Coordinates of C-alpha atoms in Angstrom, one line a residue:
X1 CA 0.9 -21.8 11.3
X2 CA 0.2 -18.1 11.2
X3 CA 1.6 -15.7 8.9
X4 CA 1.3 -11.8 9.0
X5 CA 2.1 -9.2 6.2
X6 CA 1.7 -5.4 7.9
X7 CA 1.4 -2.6 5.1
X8 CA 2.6 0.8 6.7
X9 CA 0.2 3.3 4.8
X10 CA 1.3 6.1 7.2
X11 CA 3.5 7.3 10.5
X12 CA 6.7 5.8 11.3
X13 CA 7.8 3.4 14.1
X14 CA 11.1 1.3 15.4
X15 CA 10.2 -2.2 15.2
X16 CA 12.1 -5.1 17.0
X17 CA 11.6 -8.7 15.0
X18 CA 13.7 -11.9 16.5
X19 CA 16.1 -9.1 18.2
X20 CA 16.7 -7.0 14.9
X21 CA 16.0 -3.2 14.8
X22 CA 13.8 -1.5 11.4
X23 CA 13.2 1.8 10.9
X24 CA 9.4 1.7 9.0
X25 CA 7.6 4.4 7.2
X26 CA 4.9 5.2 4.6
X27 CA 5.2 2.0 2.3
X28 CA 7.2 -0.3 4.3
X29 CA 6.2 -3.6 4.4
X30 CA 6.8 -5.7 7.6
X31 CA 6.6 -9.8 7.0
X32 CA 6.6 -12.2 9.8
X33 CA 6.7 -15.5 10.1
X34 CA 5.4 -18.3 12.6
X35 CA 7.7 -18.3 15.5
X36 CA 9.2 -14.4 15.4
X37 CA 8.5 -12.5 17.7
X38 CA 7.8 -8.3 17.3
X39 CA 7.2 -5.3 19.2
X40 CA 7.7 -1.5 18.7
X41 CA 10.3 0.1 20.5
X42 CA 9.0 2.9 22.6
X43 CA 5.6 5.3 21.5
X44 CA 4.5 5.1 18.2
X45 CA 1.4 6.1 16.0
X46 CA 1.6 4.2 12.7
X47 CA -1.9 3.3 10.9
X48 CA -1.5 -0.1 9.0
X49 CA -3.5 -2.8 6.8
X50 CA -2.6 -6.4 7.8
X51 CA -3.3 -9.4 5.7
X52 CA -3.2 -12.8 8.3
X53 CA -2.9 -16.2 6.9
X54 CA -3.1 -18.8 8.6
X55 CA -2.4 -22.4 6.8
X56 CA -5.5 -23.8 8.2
X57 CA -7.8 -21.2 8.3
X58 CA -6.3 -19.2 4.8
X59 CA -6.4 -15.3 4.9
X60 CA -7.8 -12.3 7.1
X61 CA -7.1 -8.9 6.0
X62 CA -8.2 -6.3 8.8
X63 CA -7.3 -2.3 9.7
X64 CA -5.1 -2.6 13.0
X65 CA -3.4 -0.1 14.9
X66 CA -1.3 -2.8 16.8
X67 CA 1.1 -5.2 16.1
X68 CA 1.0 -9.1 17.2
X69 CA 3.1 -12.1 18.1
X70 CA 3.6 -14.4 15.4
X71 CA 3.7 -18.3 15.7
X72 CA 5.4 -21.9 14.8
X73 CA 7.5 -22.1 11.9
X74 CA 6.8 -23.6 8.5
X75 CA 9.0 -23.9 6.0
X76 CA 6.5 -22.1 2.7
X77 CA 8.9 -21.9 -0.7
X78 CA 6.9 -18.7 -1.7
X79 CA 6.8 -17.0 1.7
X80 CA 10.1 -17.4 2.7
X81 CA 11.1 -15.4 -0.4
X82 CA 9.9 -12.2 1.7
X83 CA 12.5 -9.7 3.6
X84 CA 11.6 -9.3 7.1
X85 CA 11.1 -5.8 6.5
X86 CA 11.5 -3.2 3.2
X87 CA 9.7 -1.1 0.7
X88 CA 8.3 -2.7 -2.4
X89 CA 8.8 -0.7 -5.9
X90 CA 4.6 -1.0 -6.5
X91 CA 4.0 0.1 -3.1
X92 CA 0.9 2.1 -4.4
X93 CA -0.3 -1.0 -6.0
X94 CA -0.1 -3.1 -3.7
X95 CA -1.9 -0.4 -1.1
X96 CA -4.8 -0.9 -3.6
X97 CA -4.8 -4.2 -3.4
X98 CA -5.2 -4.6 0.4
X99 CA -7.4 -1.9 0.7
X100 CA -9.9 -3.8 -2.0
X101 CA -9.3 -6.6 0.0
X102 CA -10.3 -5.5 3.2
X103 CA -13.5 -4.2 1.8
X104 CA -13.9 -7.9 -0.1
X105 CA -13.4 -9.9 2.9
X106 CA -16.5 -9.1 4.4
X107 CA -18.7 -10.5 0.9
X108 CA -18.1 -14.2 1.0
X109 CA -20.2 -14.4 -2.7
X110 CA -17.1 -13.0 -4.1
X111 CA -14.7 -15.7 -2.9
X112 CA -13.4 -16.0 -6.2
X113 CA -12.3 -12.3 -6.6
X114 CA -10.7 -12.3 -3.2
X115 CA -8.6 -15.2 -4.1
X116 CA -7.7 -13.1 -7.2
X117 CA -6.5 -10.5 -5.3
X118 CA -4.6 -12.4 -2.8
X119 CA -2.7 -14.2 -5.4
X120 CA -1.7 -11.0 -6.9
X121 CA -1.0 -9.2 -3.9
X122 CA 1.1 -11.8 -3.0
X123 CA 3.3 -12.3 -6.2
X124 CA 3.8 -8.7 -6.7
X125 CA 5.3 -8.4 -3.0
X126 CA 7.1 -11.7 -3.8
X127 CA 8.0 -9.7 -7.3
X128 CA 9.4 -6.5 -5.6
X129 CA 11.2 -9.0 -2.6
X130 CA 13.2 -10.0 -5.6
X131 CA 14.2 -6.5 -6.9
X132 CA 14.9 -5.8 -3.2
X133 CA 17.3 -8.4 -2.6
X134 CA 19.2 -8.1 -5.9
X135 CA 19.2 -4.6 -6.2
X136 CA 22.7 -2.6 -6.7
X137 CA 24.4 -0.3 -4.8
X138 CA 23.2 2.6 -6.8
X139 CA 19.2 2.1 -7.1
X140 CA 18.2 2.6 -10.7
X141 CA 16.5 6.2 -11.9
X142 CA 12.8 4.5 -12.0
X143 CA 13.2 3.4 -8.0
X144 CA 14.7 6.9 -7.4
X145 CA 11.4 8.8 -9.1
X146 CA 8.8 6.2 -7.0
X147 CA 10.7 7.0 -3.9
X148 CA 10.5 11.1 -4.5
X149 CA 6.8 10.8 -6.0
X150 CA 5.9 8.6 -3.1
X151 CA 7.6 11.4 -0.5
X152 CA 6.4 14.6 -2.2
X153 CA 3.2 13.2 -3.7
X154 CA 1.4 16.2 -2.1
X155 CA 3.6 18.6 -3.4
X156 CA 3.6 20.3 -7.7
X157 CA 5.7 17.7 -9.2
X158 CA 6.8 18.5 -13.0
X159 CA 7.9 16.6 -15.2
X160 CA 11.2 18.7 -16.0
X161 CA 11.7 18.7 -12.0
X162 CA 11.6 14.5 -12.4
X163 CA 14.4 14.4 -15.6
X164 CA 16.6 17.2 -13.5
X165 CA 16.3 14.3 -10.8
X166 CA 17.8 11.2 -12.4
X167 CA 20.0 13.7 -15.1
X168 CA 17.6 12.2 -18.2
X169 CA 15.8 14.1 -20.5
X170 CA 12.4 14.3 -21.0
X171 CA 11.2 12.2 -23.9
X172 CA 14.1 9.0 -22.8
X173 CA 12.6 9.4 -19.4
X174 CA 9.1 8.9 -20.1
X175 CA 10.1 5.6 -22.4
X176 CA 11.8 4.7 -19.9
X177 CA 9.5 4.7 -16.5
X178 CA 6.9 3.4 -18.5
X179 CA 8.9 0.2 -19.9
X180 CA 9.3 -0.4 -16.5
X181 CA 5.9 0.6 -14.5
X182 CA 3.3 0.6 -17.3
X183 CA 2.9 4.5 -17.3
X184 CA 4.4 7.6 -17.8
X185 CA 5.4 9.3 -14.4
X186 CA 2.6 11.8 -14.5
X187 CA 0.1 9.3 -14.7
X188 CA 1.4 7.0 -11.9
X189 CA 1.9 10.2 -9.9
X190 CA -2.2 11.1 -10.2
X191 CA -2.7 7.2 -9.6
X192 CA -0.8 7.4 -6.6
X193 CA -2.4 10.6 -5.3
X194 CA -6.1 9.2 -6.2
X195 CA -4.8 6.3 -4.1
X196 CA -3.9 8.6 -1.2
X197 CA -7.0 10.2 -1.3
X198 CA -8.8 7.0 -0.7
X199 CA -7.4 6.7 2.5
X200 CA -8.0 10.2 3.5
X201 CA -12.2 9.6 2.4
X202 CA -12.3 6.3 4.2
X203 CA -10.2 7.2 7.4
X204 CA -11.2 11.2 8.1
X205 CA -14.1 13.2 8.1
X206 CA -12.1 15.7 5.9
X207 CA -13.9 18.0 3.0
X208 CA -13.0 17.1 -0.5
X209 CA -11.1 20.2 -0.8
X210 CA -9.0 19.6 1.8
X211 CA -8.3 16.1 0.6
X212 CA -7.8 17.5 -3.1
X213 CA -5.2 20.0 -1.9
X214 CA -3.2 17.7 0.8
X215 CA -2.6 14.8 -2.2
X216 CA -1.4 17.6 -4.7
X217 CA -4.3 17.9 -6.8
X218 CA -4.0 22.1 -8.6
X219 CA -7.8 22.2 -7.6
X220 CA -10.9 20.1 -6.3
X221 CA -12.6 20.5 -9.3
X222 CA -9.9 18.4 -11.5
X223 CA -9.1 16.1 -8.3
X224 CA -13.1 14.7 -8.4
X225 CA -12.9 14.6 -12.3
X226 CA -10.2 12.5 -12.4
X227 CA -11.1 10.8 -9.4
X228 CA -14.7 9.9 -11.8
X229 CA -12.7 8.8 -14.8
X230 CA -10.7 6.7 -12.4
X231 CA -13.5 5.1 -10.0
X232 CA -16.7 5.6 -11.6
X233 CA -18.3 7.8 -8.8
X234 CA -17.6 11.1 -6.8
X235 CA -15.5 10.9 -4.0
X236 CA -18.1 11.5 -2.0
X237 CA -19.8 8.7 -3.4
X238 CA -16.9 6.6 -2.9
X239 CA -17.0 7.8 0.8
X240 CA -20.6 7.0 1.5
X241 CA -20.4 3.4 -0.2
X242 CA -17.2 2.5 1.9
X243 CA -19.2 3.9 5.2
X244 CA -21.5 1.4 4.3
X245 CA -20.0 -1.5 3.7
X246 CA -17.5 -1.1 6.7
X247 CA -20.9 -0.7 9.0
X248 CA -22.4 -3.8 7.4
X249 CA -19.0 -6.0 7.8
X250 CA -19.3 -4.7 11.4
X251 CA -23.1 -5.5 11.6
X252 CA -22.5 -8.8 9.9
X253 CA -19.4 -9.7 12.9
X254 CA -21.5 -9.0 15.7
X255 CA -24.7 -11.1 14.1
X256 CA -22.3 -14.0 13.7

């Protein structure tokens, strides 16, 4: 009984599951479950993290460029709480997630942290599922400031450009987002461009700079500083050490 959860980190495609059409982007998540069927409708060049499960086998998270044919059906409580296809809320989050996972897979001492991960990954799409299928007509001012951060990430976002979105002023706005994410918009917007700029260092050969400026950082000297108070190491620390560990995962698959 296979199960597959795609997460769309960039690109766009048409998608055809069980004869129904989805437009996916930057974000999306696409769920299918044993039995469906799904294939792209005509050219596409999306780049996506998939996490496999399998209910003998449990969980495979891998990079993949291609999507795959799903298998027999089992009835899951928990799994059949996931849309098809849609955009979670915590989409960065959940980006971090599968992208500590697919580094985690590959060190089978740390077992116990993978499962970790997993089970939040998993609840936090099940979470956002939720807000999906309940959600009202009009979304609420929080979903409309992740959408427009999450589109324009790259661009100079201020704050007063953010309250003249949603019609709220400043000081209610901030109370707000942060009752309902954790922190105030211009700290999930850095988060979200930090998280950006992982992808860039582990999936191009581009110079810091370049990375700084396309995720909407005012300079590279502030993007590695935060990126040191956030991870611990420069970026191109952080680019060297995934380089590594992505050619030992691969060293480690051919040996076995």
């Amino acid at each position: 009984m296979h199960y597959e959860l795609d997460y769309n980190i960039s690109g766009d495609r048409t998608i055809l599951v069980d004869d129904n059409e989805y437009r996916v982007s930057d974000g999306y998540v696409v769920f299918r479950k044993p039995g469906q069927t799904a294939a792209s409708i005509g050219y596409y060049n999306m780049y996506m993290l998939t996490l496999g499960y399998d209910a003998e086998d449990g969980v495979n998270v891998r990079e993949r460029r291609c999507d795959n044919q799903a298998e027999p059906i089992n009835g899951s409580y928990f799994w059949n709480l996931i849309p098809t296809c849609f955009r979670p809320k915590h989409h960065a989050e959940i980006f971090a997630i599968y992208r500590r996972l697919s580094i985690l897979w590959y060190q089978p001492e740390r077992a116990d942290e993978t499962a970790l991960l997993l089970t939040q990954l998993i609840f936090q799409i099940i979470a956002d599922a939720q807000d999906f299928r309940s959600e009202k007509t009009v979304p609420s001012a929080v979903d409309v400031l992740l959408e427009y951060m999450y589109d324009h990430y790259s661009e100079k976002i201020r704050l007063d450009e953010l309250a003249e979105l949603v019609h709220l002023n400043k000081s209610y706005l901030i109370r707000l987002f942060h009752r309902e994410v954790g922190s105030t918009p211009l700290d999930y917007l850095t988060r979200l461009r930090l998280e950006q700029s992982c992808r860039l260092l582990e999936t191009t050969a581009l110079k810091i700079s370049e990375i700084s400026y396309r995720c909407g950082f005012d300079s590279a000297s502030y993007y590695i500083r935060r990126f040191h108070e956030t991870y611990a190491q420069t970026p191109e620390q952080y680019r060297e050490q995934y380089r590594l560990k992505t050619s030992e995962a691969t060293e480690n698959t051919r040996s076995g």
